Amino acid sequence: MSSSPEIEELPATQTGPKGVIHDWRKFKLESEDHESVPSNKRELLRQMSNPKSSNDDTREKVSRKTSVQEYEMIQEEDERCLRKYRRQCMQEMHERLSFGPKFDAVFELDSGETFLDVIEKEHRITLVVVHIYDDGIRGCDALNNCLTCLAAEYSTVKFCRIRASATGAGERFSDDVLPALLVYKAGELLGNFMSITKHLNEEFFAMDVENFLNEYGLLPEKEFAASPDEEENADVE
């Protein structure tokens, strides 16, 4: 009685060090340009990415301890595919964990009413940073520029600015307390920094403002992004 051929089983995504290695090898095999990879390497990669095979000879080769040939081939593999796989995994994890509105600019508020709307009606998980400024006040222009840079890096934070005269509370936000930086979440005031430039160097940059806010735990984790070096290296064959 002849036995029917077994159906090759594809391994599910695995966890743990061995599982991650198998997943990466499978990813490497699928992402390679098959025309540029020698047939012997393709076959070895296929065997490494799928330890279950219907061929007895293949099963025996895969189940044995790492051979010299396999070790040398792994050593020869460039880092590009591994970095690409790692970025893909991190991006997928970030997308699963990220939710809520996204922003990428500093919003100009033109009245006290819009100021209150941003504070009270924004999504409850959204951090709102409001810069209260006025023309001609030292440090206000520099802080506006810093917040523009931070808005590009923290897309889940809503950065806003409003002239003191437009708040409807000009007496509270007089020139001697500007620039002021207020931080809200779910309608609650988390940070209230009057004359914030007193806490910074005479010449300050976006990183200085970022570090200051981080000292108070007021900024979330940065958005995932591959480093420039990784992006550049990833494009090199």
mmCIF file of C-alpha atoms in Angstrom:
data_model
loop_
_atom_site.group_PDB
_atom_site.id
_atom_site.type_symbol
_atom_site.label_atom_id
_atom_site.label_comp_id
_atom_site.label_asym_id
_atom_site.label_seq_id
_atom_site.Cartn_x
_atom_site.Cartn_y
_atom_site.Cartn_z
ATOM 1 C CA MET A 1 0.000 0.000 0.000
ATOM 2 C CA SER A 2 1.604 3.242 -1.172
ATOM 3 C CA SER A 3 1.709 6.081 1.262
ATOM 4 C CA SER A 4 0.321 9.430 0.170
ATOM 5 C CA PRO A 5 2.786 12.311 0.113
ATOM 6 C CA GLU A 6 2.811 14.389 3.243
ATOM 7 C CA ILE A 7 1.747 18.014 3.031
ATOM 8 C CA GLU A 8 4.521 20.332 4.090
ATOM 9 C CA GLU A 9 3.532 22.351 7.132
ATOM 10 C CA LEU A 10 4.553 25.990 7.317
ATOM 11 C CA PRO A 11 5.694 27.013 10.798
ATOM 12 C CA ALA A 12 3.598 29.605 12.581
ATOM 13 C CA THR A 13 5.214 32.731 13.956
ATOM 14 C CA GLN A 14 7.178 31.599 16.981
ATOM 15 C CA THR A 15 8.366 33.305 20.123
ATOM 16 C CA GLY A 16 11.557 32.797 22.069
ATOM 17 C CA PRO A 17 15.115 32.991 20.698
ATOM 18 C CA LYS A 18 14.768 29.948 18.426
ATOM 19 C CA GLY A 19 11.371 31.067 17.194
ATOM 20 C CA VAL A 20 12.665 34.548 16.355
ATOM 21 C CA ILE A 21 15.595 33.044 14.459
ATOM 22 C CA HIS A 22 13.277 30.811 12.421
ATOM 23 C CA ASP A 23 10.957 33.772 11.687
ATOM 24 C CA TRP A 24 13.905 35.886 10.567
ATOM 25 C CA ARG A 25 15.244 33.135 8.320
ATOM 26 C CA LYS A 26 11.825 32.743 6.727
ATOM 27 C CA PHE A 27 11.606 36.517 6.260
ATOM 28 C CA LYS A 28 15.096 36.532 4.755
ATOM 29 C CA LEU A 29 14.174 33.795 2.289
ATOM 30 C CA GLU A 30 10.976 35.566 1.192
ATOM 31 C CA SER A 31 12.611 38.990 0.828
ATOM 32 C CA GLU A 32 15.692 37.874 -1.122
ATOM 33 C CA ASP A 33 15.895 38.386 -4.866
ATOM 34 C CA HIS A 34 15.974 34.722 -5.889
ATOM 35 C CA GLU A 35 17.805 35.476 -9.097
ATOM 36 C CA SER A 36 20.736 36.960 -7.135
ATOM 37 C CA VAL A 37 21.078 34.124 -4.618
ATOM 38 C CA PRO A 38 22.888 30.909 -5.622
ATOM 39 C CA SER A 39 20.660 27.849 -5.666
ATOM 40 C CA ASN A 40 22.625 26.115 -2.899
ATOM 41 C CA LYS A 41 22.135 29.070 -0.567
ATOM 42 C CA ARG A 42 18.436 29.273 -1.414
ATOM 43 C CA GLU A 43 18.021 25.608 -0.589
ATOM 44 C CA LEU A 44 19.889 25.945 2.686
ATOM 45 C CA LEU A 45 17.852 28.996 3.661
ATOM 46 C CA ARG A 46 14.676 27.091 2.808
ATOM 47 C CA GLN A 47 15.727 24.215 5.018
ATOM 48 C CA MET A 48 16.663 26.566 7.854
ATOM 49 C CA SER A 49 13.357 28.464 7.670
ATOM 50 C CA ASN A 50 11.253 25.286 7.666
ATOM 51 C CA PRO A 51 12.467 22.500 9.951
ATOM 52 C CA LYS A 52 9.472 20.294 9.024
ATOM 53 C CA SER A 53 9.885 18.588 5.675
ATOM 54 C CA SER A 54 8.416 15.553 4.004
ATOM 55 C CA ASN A 55 11.788 14.551 2.634
ATOM 56 C CA ASP A 56 13.628 12.225 5.032
ATOM 57 C CA ASP A 57 17.009 13.346 3.841
ATOM 58 C CA THR A 58 16.124 17.034 4.293
ATOM 59 C CA ARG A 59 14.642 16.357 7.747
ATOM 60 C CA GLU A 60 17.846 14.647 8.774
ATOM 61 C CA LYS A 61 19.983 17.563 7.579
ATOM 62 C CA VAL A 62 17.846 20.173 9.328
ATOM 63 C CA SER A 63 17.694 18.294 12.622
ATOM 64 C CA ARG A 64 21.443 17.882 12.909
ATOM 65 C CA LYS A 65 23.602 20.342 14.796
ATOM 66 C CA THR A 66 24.638 23.536 13.070
ATOM 67 C CA SER A 67 27.136 22.610 10.433
ATOM 68 C CA VAL A 68 30.213 24.520 9.394
ATOM 69 C CA GLN A 69 28.563 25.320 6.080
ATOM 70 C CA GLU A 70 25.470 26.734 7.796
ATOM 71 C CA TYR A 71 27.574 28.759 10.210
ATOM 72 C CA GLU A 72 29.655 30.245 7.414
ATOM 73 C CA MET A 73 26.573 31.113 5.408
ATOM 74 C CA ILE A 74 25.006 32.924 8.357
ATOM 75 C CA GLN A 75 28.236 34.834 8.900
ATOM 76 C CA GLU A 76 28.240 35.896 5.255
ATOM 77 C CA GLU A 77 24.687 37.235 5.345
ATOM 78 C CA ASP A 78 24.723 41.009 5.290
ATOM 79 C CA GLU A 79 22.974 42.981 8.015
ATOM 80 C CA ARG A 80 20.517 44.709 5.699
ATOM 81 C CA CYS A 81 17.766 42.101 5.813
ATOM 82 C CA LEU A 82 18.073 41.661 9.560
ATOM 83 C CA ARG A 83 17.727 45.397 10.121
ATOM 84 C CA LYS A 84 14.747 45.505 7.781
ATOM 85 C CA TYR A 85 13.091 42.655 9.641
ATOM 86 C CA ARG A 86 13.753 44.291 13.012
ATOM 87 C CA ARG A 87 12.292 47.616 11.823
ATOM 88 C CA GLN A 88 9.243 45.820 10.462
ATOM 89 C CA CYS A 89 8.655 44.052 13.779
ATOM 90 C CA MET A 90 9.052 47.274 15.753
ATOM 91 C CA GLN A 91 6.755 49.158 13.388
ATOM 92 C CA GLU A 92 4.075 46.488 13.680
ATOM 93 C CA MET A 93 4.343 46.561 17.463
ATOM 94 C CA HIS A 94 4.131 50.355 17.466
ATOM 95 C CA GLU A 95 1.045 50.344 15.261
ATOM 96 C CA ARG A 96 -0.668 47.847 17.564
ATOM 97 C CA LEU A 97 0.047 49.997 20.601
ATOM 98 C CA SER A 98 -0.646 53.392 19.020
ATOM 99 C CA PHE A 99 -4.135 54.797 19.008
ATOM 100 C CA GLY A 100 -5.873 58.150 19.272
ATOM 101 C CA PRO A 101 -5.615 61.281 17.094
ATOM 102 C CA LYS A 102 -2.423 62.242 15.294
ATOM 103 C CA PHE A 103 -1.019 65.740 14.760
ATOM 104 C CA ASP A 104 2.062 67.039 12.995
ATOM 105 C CA ALA A 105 1.967 70.822 13.407
ATOM 106 C CA VAL A 106 1.486 73.629 15.903
ATOM 107 C CA PHE A 107 -2.113 74.891 15.930
ATOM 108 C CA GLU A 108 -2.836 78.601 16.250
ATOM 109 C CA LEU A 109 -5.749 79.355 18.591
ATOM 110 C CA ASP A 110 -7.481 82.635 17.873
ATOM 111 C CA SER A 111 -9.752 83.088 20.879
ATOM 112 C CA GLY A 112 -10.374 82.102 24.475
ATOM 113 C CA GLU A 113 -13.252 79.942 23.278
ATOM 114 C CA THR A 114 -11.069 77.847 20.994
ATOM 115 C CA PHE A 115 -8.546 77.655 23.831
ATOM 116 C CA LEU A 116 -11.189 76.154 26.133
ATOM 117 C CA ASP A 117 -12.429 73.810 23.389
ATOM 118 C CA VAL A 118 -8.949 72.363 22.913
ATOM 119 C CA ILE A 119 -8.581 71.803 26.643
ATOM 120 C CA GLU A 120 -12.027 70.355 27.297
ATOM 121 C CA LYS A 121 -13.028 68.626 24.060
ATOM 122 C CA GLU A 122 -9.806 67.027 22.839
ATOM 123 C CA HIS A 123 -9.568 63.234 23.075
ATOM 124 C CA ARG A 124 -9.058 62.153 26.679
ATOM 125 C CA ILE A 125 -5.744 60.404 25.919
ATOM 126 C CA THR A 126 -4.315 63.360 23.992
ATOM 127 C CA LEU A 127 -1.704 65.511 25.672
ATOM 128 C CA VAL A 128 -2.228 69.195 24.865
ATOM 129 C CA VAL A 129 0.672 71.650 25.129
ATOM 130 C CA VAL A 130 -0.280 75.339 24.840
ATOM 131 C CA HIS A 131 2.245 78.128 24.387
ATOM 132 C CA ILE A 132 0.941 81.528 25.453
ATOM 133 C CA TYR A 133 2.991 84.221 23.778
ATOM 134 C CA ASP A 134 2.974 87.738 22.473
ATOM 135 C CA ASP A 135 4.853 89.618 19.812
ATOM 136 C CA GLY A 136 8.080 91.248 20.868
ATOM 137 C CA ILE A 137 8.492 89.184 24.048
ATOM 138 C CA ARG A 138 11.933 87.665 24.355
ATOM 139 C CA GLY A 139 11.953 83.888 23.954
ATOM 140 C CA CYS A 140 8.493 83.583 22.403
ATOM 141 C CA ASP A 141 9.683 83.227 18.804
ATOM 142 C CA ALA A 142 12.360 80.725 19.819
ATOM 143 C CA LEU A 143 9.828 78.655 21.769
ATOM 144 C CA ASN A 144 7.447 78.664 18.802
ATOM 145 C CA ASN A 145 10.240 77.279 16.623
ATOM 146 C CA CYS A 146 11.068 74.623 19.212
ATOM 147 C CA LEU A 147 7.460 73.462 19.421
ATOM 148 C CA THR A 148 7.286 73.202 15.634
ATOM 149 C CA CYS A 149 10.218 70.770 15.768
ATOM 150 C CA LEU A 150 8.705 68.790 18.635
ATOM 151 C CA ALA A 151 5.343 68.555 16.874
ATOM 152 C CA ALA A 152 7.032 66.622 14.066
ATOM 153 C CA GLU A 153 8.543 64.161 16.557
ATOM 154 C CA TYR A 154 5.540 63.712 18.869
ATOM 155 C CA SER A 155 2.565 63.224 16.582
ATOM 156 C CA THR A 156 0.266 62.092 19.418
ATOM 157 C CA VAL A 157 0.746 65.420 21.250
ATOM 158 C CA LYS A 158 -1.307 68.423 20.210
ATOM 159 C CA PHE A 159 0.909 71.507 20.310
ATOM 160 C CA CYS A 160 -0.909 74.843 20.244
ATOM 161 C CA ARG A 161 -0.112 78.511 20.655
ATOM 162 C CA ILE A 162 -2.227 81.552 21.435
ATOM 163 C CA ARG A 163 -1.497 85.239 21.912
ATOM 164 C CA ALA A 164 -1.986 86.375 25.494
ATOM 165 C CA SER A 165 -4.365 89.083 24.328
ATOM 166 C CA ALA A 166 -6.581 86.470 22.638
ATOM 167 C CA THR A 167 -7.017 84.290 25.726
ATOM 168 C CA GLY A 168 -9.562 86.549 27.368
ATOM 169 C CA ALA A 169 -7.334 86.555 30.451
ATOM 170 C CA GLY A 170 -4.759 89.142 29.467
ATOM 171 C CA GLU A 171 -4.367 90.324 33.054
ATOM 172 C CA ARG A 172 -3.244 86.865 34.073
ATOM 173 C CA PHE A 173 -0.810 86.485 31.177
ATOM 174 C CA SER A 174 1.034 89.781 31.380
ATOM 175 C CA ASP A 175 4.330 90.320 29.600
ATOM 176 C CA ASP A 176 6.396 89.466 32.666
ATOM 177 C CA VAL A 177 5.132 85.840 32.753
ATOM 178 C CA LEU A 178 5.594 85.169 29.052
ATOM 179 C CA PRO A 179 6.364 82.904 27.358
ATOM 180 C CA ALA A 180 4.118 80.558 29.320
ATOM 181 C CA LEU A 181 3.659 76.856 28.661
ATOM 182 C CA LEU A 182 0.582 74.983 29.879
ATOM 183 C CA VAL A 183 0.125 71.222 29.612
ATOM 184 C CA TYR A 184 -3.283 69.518 29.775
ATOM 185 C CA LYS A 185 -4.699 66.033 29.507
ATOM 186 C CA ALA A 186 -8.394 65.102 29.731
ATOM 187 C CA GLY A 187 -9.153 68.667 30.815
ATOM 188 C CA GLU A 188 -6.718 68.524 33.735
ATOM 189 C CA LEU A 189 -3.812 70.942 34.078
ATOM 190 C CA LEU A 190 -0.606 68.875 34.403
ATOM 191 C CA GLY A 191 2.001 71.576 33.912
ATOM 192 C CA ASN A 192 1.904 75.337 34.467
ATOM 193 C CA PHE A 193 5.193 77.012 33.548
ATOM 194 C CA MET A 194 5.246 80.803 33.623
ATOM 195 C CA SER A 195 8.300 82.577 32.226
ATOM 196 C CA ILE A 196 9.554 79.207 31.039
ATOM 197 C CA THR A 197 12.715 80.777 29.592
ATOM 198 C CA LYS A 198 13.942 81.233 33.185
ATOM 199 C CA HIS A 199 14.326 77.443 33.286
ATOM 200 C CA LEU A 200 16.317 77.352 30.032
ATOM 201 C CA ASN A 201 19.595 78.746 28.790
ATOM 202 C CA GLU A 202 19.632 82.162 27.185
ATOM 203 C CA GLU A 203 19.904 80.415 23.823
ATOM 204 C CA PHE A 204 17.799 77.257 23.757
ATOM 205 C CA PHE A 205 16.693 74.691 21.210
ATOM 206 C CA ALA A 206 14.013 72.045 20.750
ATOM 207 C CA MET A 207 16.088 69.445 22.611
ATOM 208 C CA ASP A 208 16.290 71.734 25.639
ATOM 209 C CA VAL A 209 12.520 72.162 25.746
ATOM 210 C CA GLU A 210 12.084 68.425 25.231
ATOM 211 C CA ASN A 211 14.432 67.617 28.111
ATOM 212 C CA PHE A 212 12.683 70.127 30.354
ATOM 213 C CA LEU A 213 9.258 68.568 29.717
ATOM 214 C CA ASN A 214 10.680 65.073 30.135
ATOM 215 C CA GLU A 215 12.033 66.019 33.556
ATOM 216 C CA TYR A 216 8.405 66.402 34.620
ATOM 217 C CA GLY A 217 7.294 63.269 32.777
ATOM 218 C CA LEU A 218 5.076 65.281 30.469
ATOM 219 C CA LEU A 219 6.011 63.789 27.098
ATOM 220 C CA PRO A 220 5.124 60.317 25.807
ATOM 221 C CA GLU A 221 7.538 57.962 24.098
ATOM 222 C CA LYS A 222 8.703 59.223 20.735
ATOM 223 C CA GLU A 223 7.143 57.859 17.584
ATOM 224 C CA PHE A 224 8.956 54.850 16.127
ATOM 225 C CA ALA A 225 11.373 55.728 13.386
ATOM 226 C CA ALA A 226 14.377 53.992 11.919
ATOM 227 C CA SER A 227 17.630 55.801 12.578
ATOM 228 C CA PRO A 228 19.217 57.594 9.584
ATOM 229 C CA ASP A 229 22.184 55.219 9.733
ATOM 230 C CA GLU A 230 19.908 52.192 9.508
ATOM 231 C CA GLU A 231 17.947 53.693 6.610
ATOM 232 C CA GLU A 232 21.159 54.516 4.743
ATOM 233 C CA ASN A 233 22.718 51.123 5.367
ATOM 234 C CA ALA A 234 19.510 49.322 4.476
ATOM 235 C CA ASP A 235 19.736 50.665 0.947
ATOM 236 C CA VAL A 236 23.295 49.442 0.450
ATOM 237 C CA GLU A 237 23.474 46.057 -1.220
#
